[in-house]
Structures are given as C-alpha cells and as structure tokens.
Amino acid sequence: MIQRISAVLIATVFLLVTIGLAGAGSNGNSRKGKYLYRKTCRACHKEGATGDRVGKPLSPISKTQADWQKVFDEHKNLPCNDQWEKLSEKDLKDIYAYLYGHAFDSPSPAKCK
Amino acid sequence: MQANNQRPMSRRRFLKLSGAAAAGTALAGQSQVLHALVKKRGGLQEPQVQRRFSVCDMCFNKCGLIARVEDGVVKMLNPNPKFPKSRGMLCARGNAGTKQLYDPDRLKYPLLRKGARGEGKWQRLSWDEALDHAAEKLKAIGDQYTRCGVLFMAGSDLQSQFVHRFAEVYGSYNVLSHESNCLLSRNRAFLDTFGIVPFPDVLNSKYVIMAGANRFEALVTPDSIDMVTAMKDGCKLVVLDPRFTKTAALAHEWHPIKPGTDMAFFLAVANVIVSENLYDKNFVARNTYGMEQLVQHVRQYPPEWAEQECEIPAKDIRRIARELAVAAPAAIVYPGRRTSDYENSSQIRRSFAIVNALLGNWDRPGGLILPGKVGLSSPGYDAPFYEDNPEERVDFGKALMMFPEEGSFKLSRDAVIAGKPYPVKGWFTYKTNPMQTGANRGKTIEMINELDFMLTVDIQMSDTAWMADLVLPAPSYLERQDPASGLQGGSAGACVITRDPVVPALFESKPVFWILKEIAARLDLGEYFDFTLGEFRKKQLQKLPAAAEALRKDGVYSINNKLYGVQGKKPFRTRSKKIELYSERYKKNGADPMPVYRPPRTVPEDRFRIVVGRNAYITQGSSTNNSLLCQIFPENSVWIHPEPAETLGIREGDEVEVASPVGKGRLKAHVTEETRKDTVYMASGFGVLSKALKNIYGKGACIADILEDYDDEITGNMAMHETMVTVSLAQS
C-alpha cells in the first residue's frame, strides 16, 4: 500500500513538474530565454567550444519539442546539472520557452544565427 | 576572368567628382558625372576590357552574371553559364542592371528632410552629420519608448542580415521583411504540412498545375526556365488564373477560375483521388498523419460541388485529378510564391500541400524536393538584453500562428497607428518599399505621420524614402562587397554566392553594413560590428575550403547536394513526425485542422475584384524608373473585360478612375478578353509620389493606394485580392 501511495505521489509530482514546464512554453519569455541561453549555455554548447566542460553543439532545432520537454524534465541527470541549479525558476522557464518554442518540429523553427 | 579586386578610386578623384555632383541640386541628375568617373582614353585606342562576376539584384532571384567592363564602365551584363540556378539566363530586367548603376536619379549623398513629410525638400548632409543625427534619434527613441520603439524593415538583400543583427543588438524585436507582403502563407502551409518548405522539381515533372502562379512572367529561377524545358520533354502544364497570363497562353490548358476559389478546386481533386483510390497507398500509410480524417473531410467536396464554386467544369476537375494521379509521383501542384491574396491564404495553400502529399511526390524526381544543406558558418554574437523592453513584438498575438521572427507589416502598421500595445516611434527601412507594396498606402502614410523619426537606406528615392526624415544612399549591387549567401535552386542544387565590386561605388553611396557599423559605434554597440565584410565572409566560408576559389574562378560555388531520397527514413519535422494532412496544432491554435472551404466575398454587380500580378519587365517599384525598362513598360493600365467596359462606356486607352473604399487612382484602360468579366488587374510600381523618380512620376496609378488591407488570419500575411473596386470614365 505504501509503495502504491509512493508511486502515485511520484507520478503526481512528475505530472506537476511536467505541467509546470509545459505551461512555461506560454508563460516564459522566449526573447529573454534566447539571451539567457546564449549567456549561460552556449559557451559550452557551441561548435569549437573549449575548456574543461565542452558539450554537444546545440540550438533550438537540435531537438524536437518532446525532446526538449524531456531534457527539462530530467535535467537532474545531466552532467551539467550543477549549472542548471544556479538558474532561477523564471530563468529556466524563459530558456524553455525559447528552446521549446523554436524546436526542430515547432511552428517556428529557429534559423541558424 | 578577373577577380573583382580593382584599385579603389583615389580620394582626390572621388572628391573632385563628388564636388561636381554637389554643384547640382540635391536631387538633380548629373549624368555627365557618371561618365566623368572614368578616365578618357585616346581616340582609336582599343578599350581595356575586363569581365567580372556578380549576382543580379534586379529582383530576388539572384541570377549569376558576368559584367563586361570597358575602361572602368560597365557596358553589358551577360549571364554566367556556370551558374546552375539561372541555367545560363539573364532576363530583361537583369540586362537593364547597368541603368540602375548609371541612373541619374540615384541617391547621391545623405539627405535630411526640411519641409513637410513628402514635400520633397531636402538638405544635403555630410556622412558624419547624418550618422550622428541617426544615432541621436535612435538613442532618444530607445530611451523614451524602450528599444522596441523602433521598427526595422529590410528587403531581400544579401546585407539585410546586418539590419537584423543591428536591430537585435540595439534591442528591438520589431523586425519585418518583405515576406508578410508576399509569401508567408505559402511558407506556413508547406512548413506545417511537411515540416519544411520544399522546392518544386519542375524540370523532371510530367504534370504541373499552377494556380495563380505566373512563371513565364513573374520569373522564378530555375522554375521558369525549367518549365519550358519540361514542356519540351512532354510535361503538361495546367494553369488556373482569372487572367490569361503569358503562362496561361503557353499552357496546355487554361481555366479562368473564379478568384478565391482555388481551395474548392483542390479539395475536389483530393476528393477524386481519394474516392477513386488513385493515391499511393504505401506512401500515404507510411508517411502521413490524418488520412482517415481527410477521407471523411473531402467527401463533402465532389467535383460537381466545386464546379458551382470555381466555375471549372466537374468533368475537367475529375479528368485533371486522374491525369495528375497517372503522372504521379512526377506531378506537382506548384506551391507558388506570392500568396498574399485572401484572408484564408494559408489554408488555400494547405489544400495545395495536401494534394501533393496524396500524389506521393515528396523527395522524388519531378515532385517536391528538400532544400540542400549549404554549410555556411554563421558568425555568432551575444546580443544584450534590455530589461525595460516589452515582452513581445508590437504585432504579437494578432494572427493565429504568426512567425515571430517575421511578424506582419499590416498588423505592425495597425499597432503603430493605434499606439498599442506600446508606442513605436522610429522606423528604419533598407531597400524595401512598403509605400508601393503594402496594401492601403493611406494607412502607411498615417503610420509614418505617427513617427518621430524615419530613416531609409536605398539606391533610389523610392516612395518610402520620399516620406523619410533621413535618406542615406546605398550603392547598387555592382558596386559593393557582400557577405556569402546560400542559394537554393531546387533541382539545380544549392550553391554559395557572393559579390565583390564590379566597379567602385559612385557618389557618396555607402553599403548598409558600413552605415550600421558607424551607427553602432555611436551607440556604444561597436563590439557587435567589430569586423570587416571580408573577415565576416572568411568566417562564413571556413567549413567550405573550396568555396573561395570557386567563387573567384566561376562566380559560384555549387554544392552538388543529393536531390532525391534525402528524407529517407528520417522523421518529418512535424509534431506527428509525419506529413500532416490533419494538424492538431492548427486545431489547438483555433484554426481548421484541415482546410474548410468558405466562399470568397461576393463581387457586387457594379464592382470588380482587383487582383495583383507581375509582368517580366519590372519588379514592383524597384525598377519601374529604370531608363531601359520604362521604355518597354512606361506606365500601368487597368485590364477590364470588353463586356463590362462597353456597359460603362469605356474604350481602349480611355482614362478611367479605379476606386475602392480606401483610395483611388487614374490610369488608362486596357480593354481585353484576357481577364474575367468580374476581375480587373493592374501592375504595381506606378502612381509614385516621389518626384525624384523622373521617368515615371505622373504615370499610371498606384495599386497600393487602392487595395484595402485585409490579412491572412493564420499568418498576418497581407491579403491583396479581397478588394472590390469601381471603374468609371475619369471626369476631366
């Protein structure tokens, strides 16, 4: 029984997080998100990045909306999670709005820039 | 072939020549100055001839050319035979490019408005004065109204990317291009159906339907040339158009469709293909989403129903659908280009896209093919963020699915006039002429009158420049260095192009890149333009090691990308990862998930629907004043069918007044059976306000002054075929 309650609780928390971030697509400020993404993520996630922590080059069109959703849902598993933890909830919502809103399969895929 | 690295004009010579120009009035043409720019050679001496590559800019196509330069003067422009997209062709407009370069009406130096807007009184400024003034005004507007208080608009040009870059680092989201007056609804429809905007492989097609597209006059390379070649090889061309265009004249079939009913035709074609099981079942099963819903949906649209709407006989619709299916997959419903026509223009093009999907022509010879990967690098930058800015564009949320980076000219203009949701008080335009291309010119003037500052950079004193506060002269395409650019040629493959000066820039003209760099420095934004164009281009080409040499040697770098089978098993870039016959996203955004037919506005008895269209001689207002082209097409006239003309007492060549609820114009009547009885037509680019366009001032009428400004509900694209007009004999 306890196990079942735990499972429901986990599922509920997961759902709330998911809904929260899905909602962020409309609540977050995509324009600010673009700025924050460039400021906080792009140093490591760009072509030719150097330093101790070099990530895969990324842009909004590197992933589908579902993939970005998954990244945000499961960022705790990412090697750069310590960097995520430094961002406020508002910043994360803004970055999400930018990446999700201009994803590979979005209605407005980002143009290379 | 010589690389375009000739010695620049000496400062002494330049100043001498500029002085000669300055002796004239601010706008007066000084044609002797143009000839004075070259050193005279002795009487019988052979001229020194050089041939230099460039890329045409007389329209958006960017065809390859070779300029023949004799003693420093461009004498002739010839096609570049190694340029695959233009198939070794340069059209009449391309040939007339020398007259853009040596146009005595060209802008020569910075001008500041002195009288009322549009009065034509100007004061010549030095570049330093002009740039200081521009920077001061942009700063003042940014400080008072936030950076989004300035609207930027740039035309189809290789340097327009720097206008976008400047707008972003300056801090404005309000950036427009020409696209929302042109082709956004087509892009929306095909992107939302296939996940990418494809190119038609006209060359290898066996059956092409052009609905509204006029490829033998409104040239698109390589499609216009390929259509002729394909027809020689047996391809059938069917044209649906209310006008008997040159394309209609050369087509196998022309159907004078009732304007605004194209969707009825294509829904009926889909009905036949589905009900007679003529579609590629394997393709549809494997690659599409929503077939079951589509089968149900198109049942209500049989050809017999469509005949009542579009006035094309049901038997023809049925036959055409069957012929298409037989020719498939080498069969195309041609996507078209300018699709700014009706309030449901995105949905009309969705019906085109859906029939293409049923034909299974995706990624196959003679069908719709994917754009090629070019591989140019994009030198990045980290734009600052302005915390006091509003959250979004001024036109945000006013269309169901607007492209946030494109916006809508019509909806932005409405917002500027209303001052809501926030004030926009500045406008920067570069090589675009919305005074001639944006429907309802009166509203554009109203918008301009709301502004504190308007700056226009252009080659000539267009009507838009005529209304500006500060006008800065840009060089023509034959006089400037440009960045590299990827160019898609459909089945001709993708390529990289660039430009170097064929001859040095005349007068005091300066490229917009230089202008923006100078203004940025004055606004403490110099770090975002801390490079030369040469350095920028080198970075762009860093992953294409053979490109620079090919551009030098051939004037183009061809990518030789794979043309067919590119999609393979890769998912489509849509939400369902398939071709979306049914769009959940449309449903979520309040649009019909499949195109639902709604009849167009009824044309009242005493009126006509007015339609827009191009001919092969002019590109709207940008070339009507060209001294060669204006000999071929000196003024526009209104096409009217003989029957209503007789009722109205109008004869060929009579001066008539064309009037709508928002404007009117006087021009000559062209009485012709080449248009439907309920439809009139006139070319754009005439009836100019700018007295500096001396060849055409006082000629014809301005269609933008007559058109009402409706817009496509999905994209905010201008809808230019929704206006009903009266035509009457002009009262003297």
XYZ file of C-alpha atoms in Angstrom, chain B residues 265-279 298 301-304 314 317-323 325 358:
30
model
C -10.782 23.031 -56.860
C -8.078 21.234 -54.878
C -10.446 19.795 -52.289
C -12.387 18.327 -55.208
C -9.162 16.974 -56.727
C -8.448 15.365 -53.338
C -11.994 14.003 -53.315
C -11.456 12.285 -56.679
C -8.012 10.937 -55.788
C -9.320 9.532 -52.509
C -12.696 8.235 -53.689
C -11.203 6.556 -56.767
C -8.263 5.147 -54.779
C -5.761 6.905 -57.028
C -3.249 7.766 -54.304
C -13.194 15.577 -48.604
C -16.326 18.278 -51.804
C -17.086 16.366 -55.045
C -16.220 17.986 -58.414
C -19.904 18.691 -59.096
C -16.712 18.997 -62.939
C -11.691 18.645 -62.416
C -12.203 14.884 -62.414
C -10.034 14.440 -65.512
C -7.257 16.628 -64.153
C -7.257 14.695 -60.856
C -6.943 11.415 -62.758
C -4.208 12.774 -65.018
C -2.534 10.602 -60.387
C -1.602 12.348 -51.851
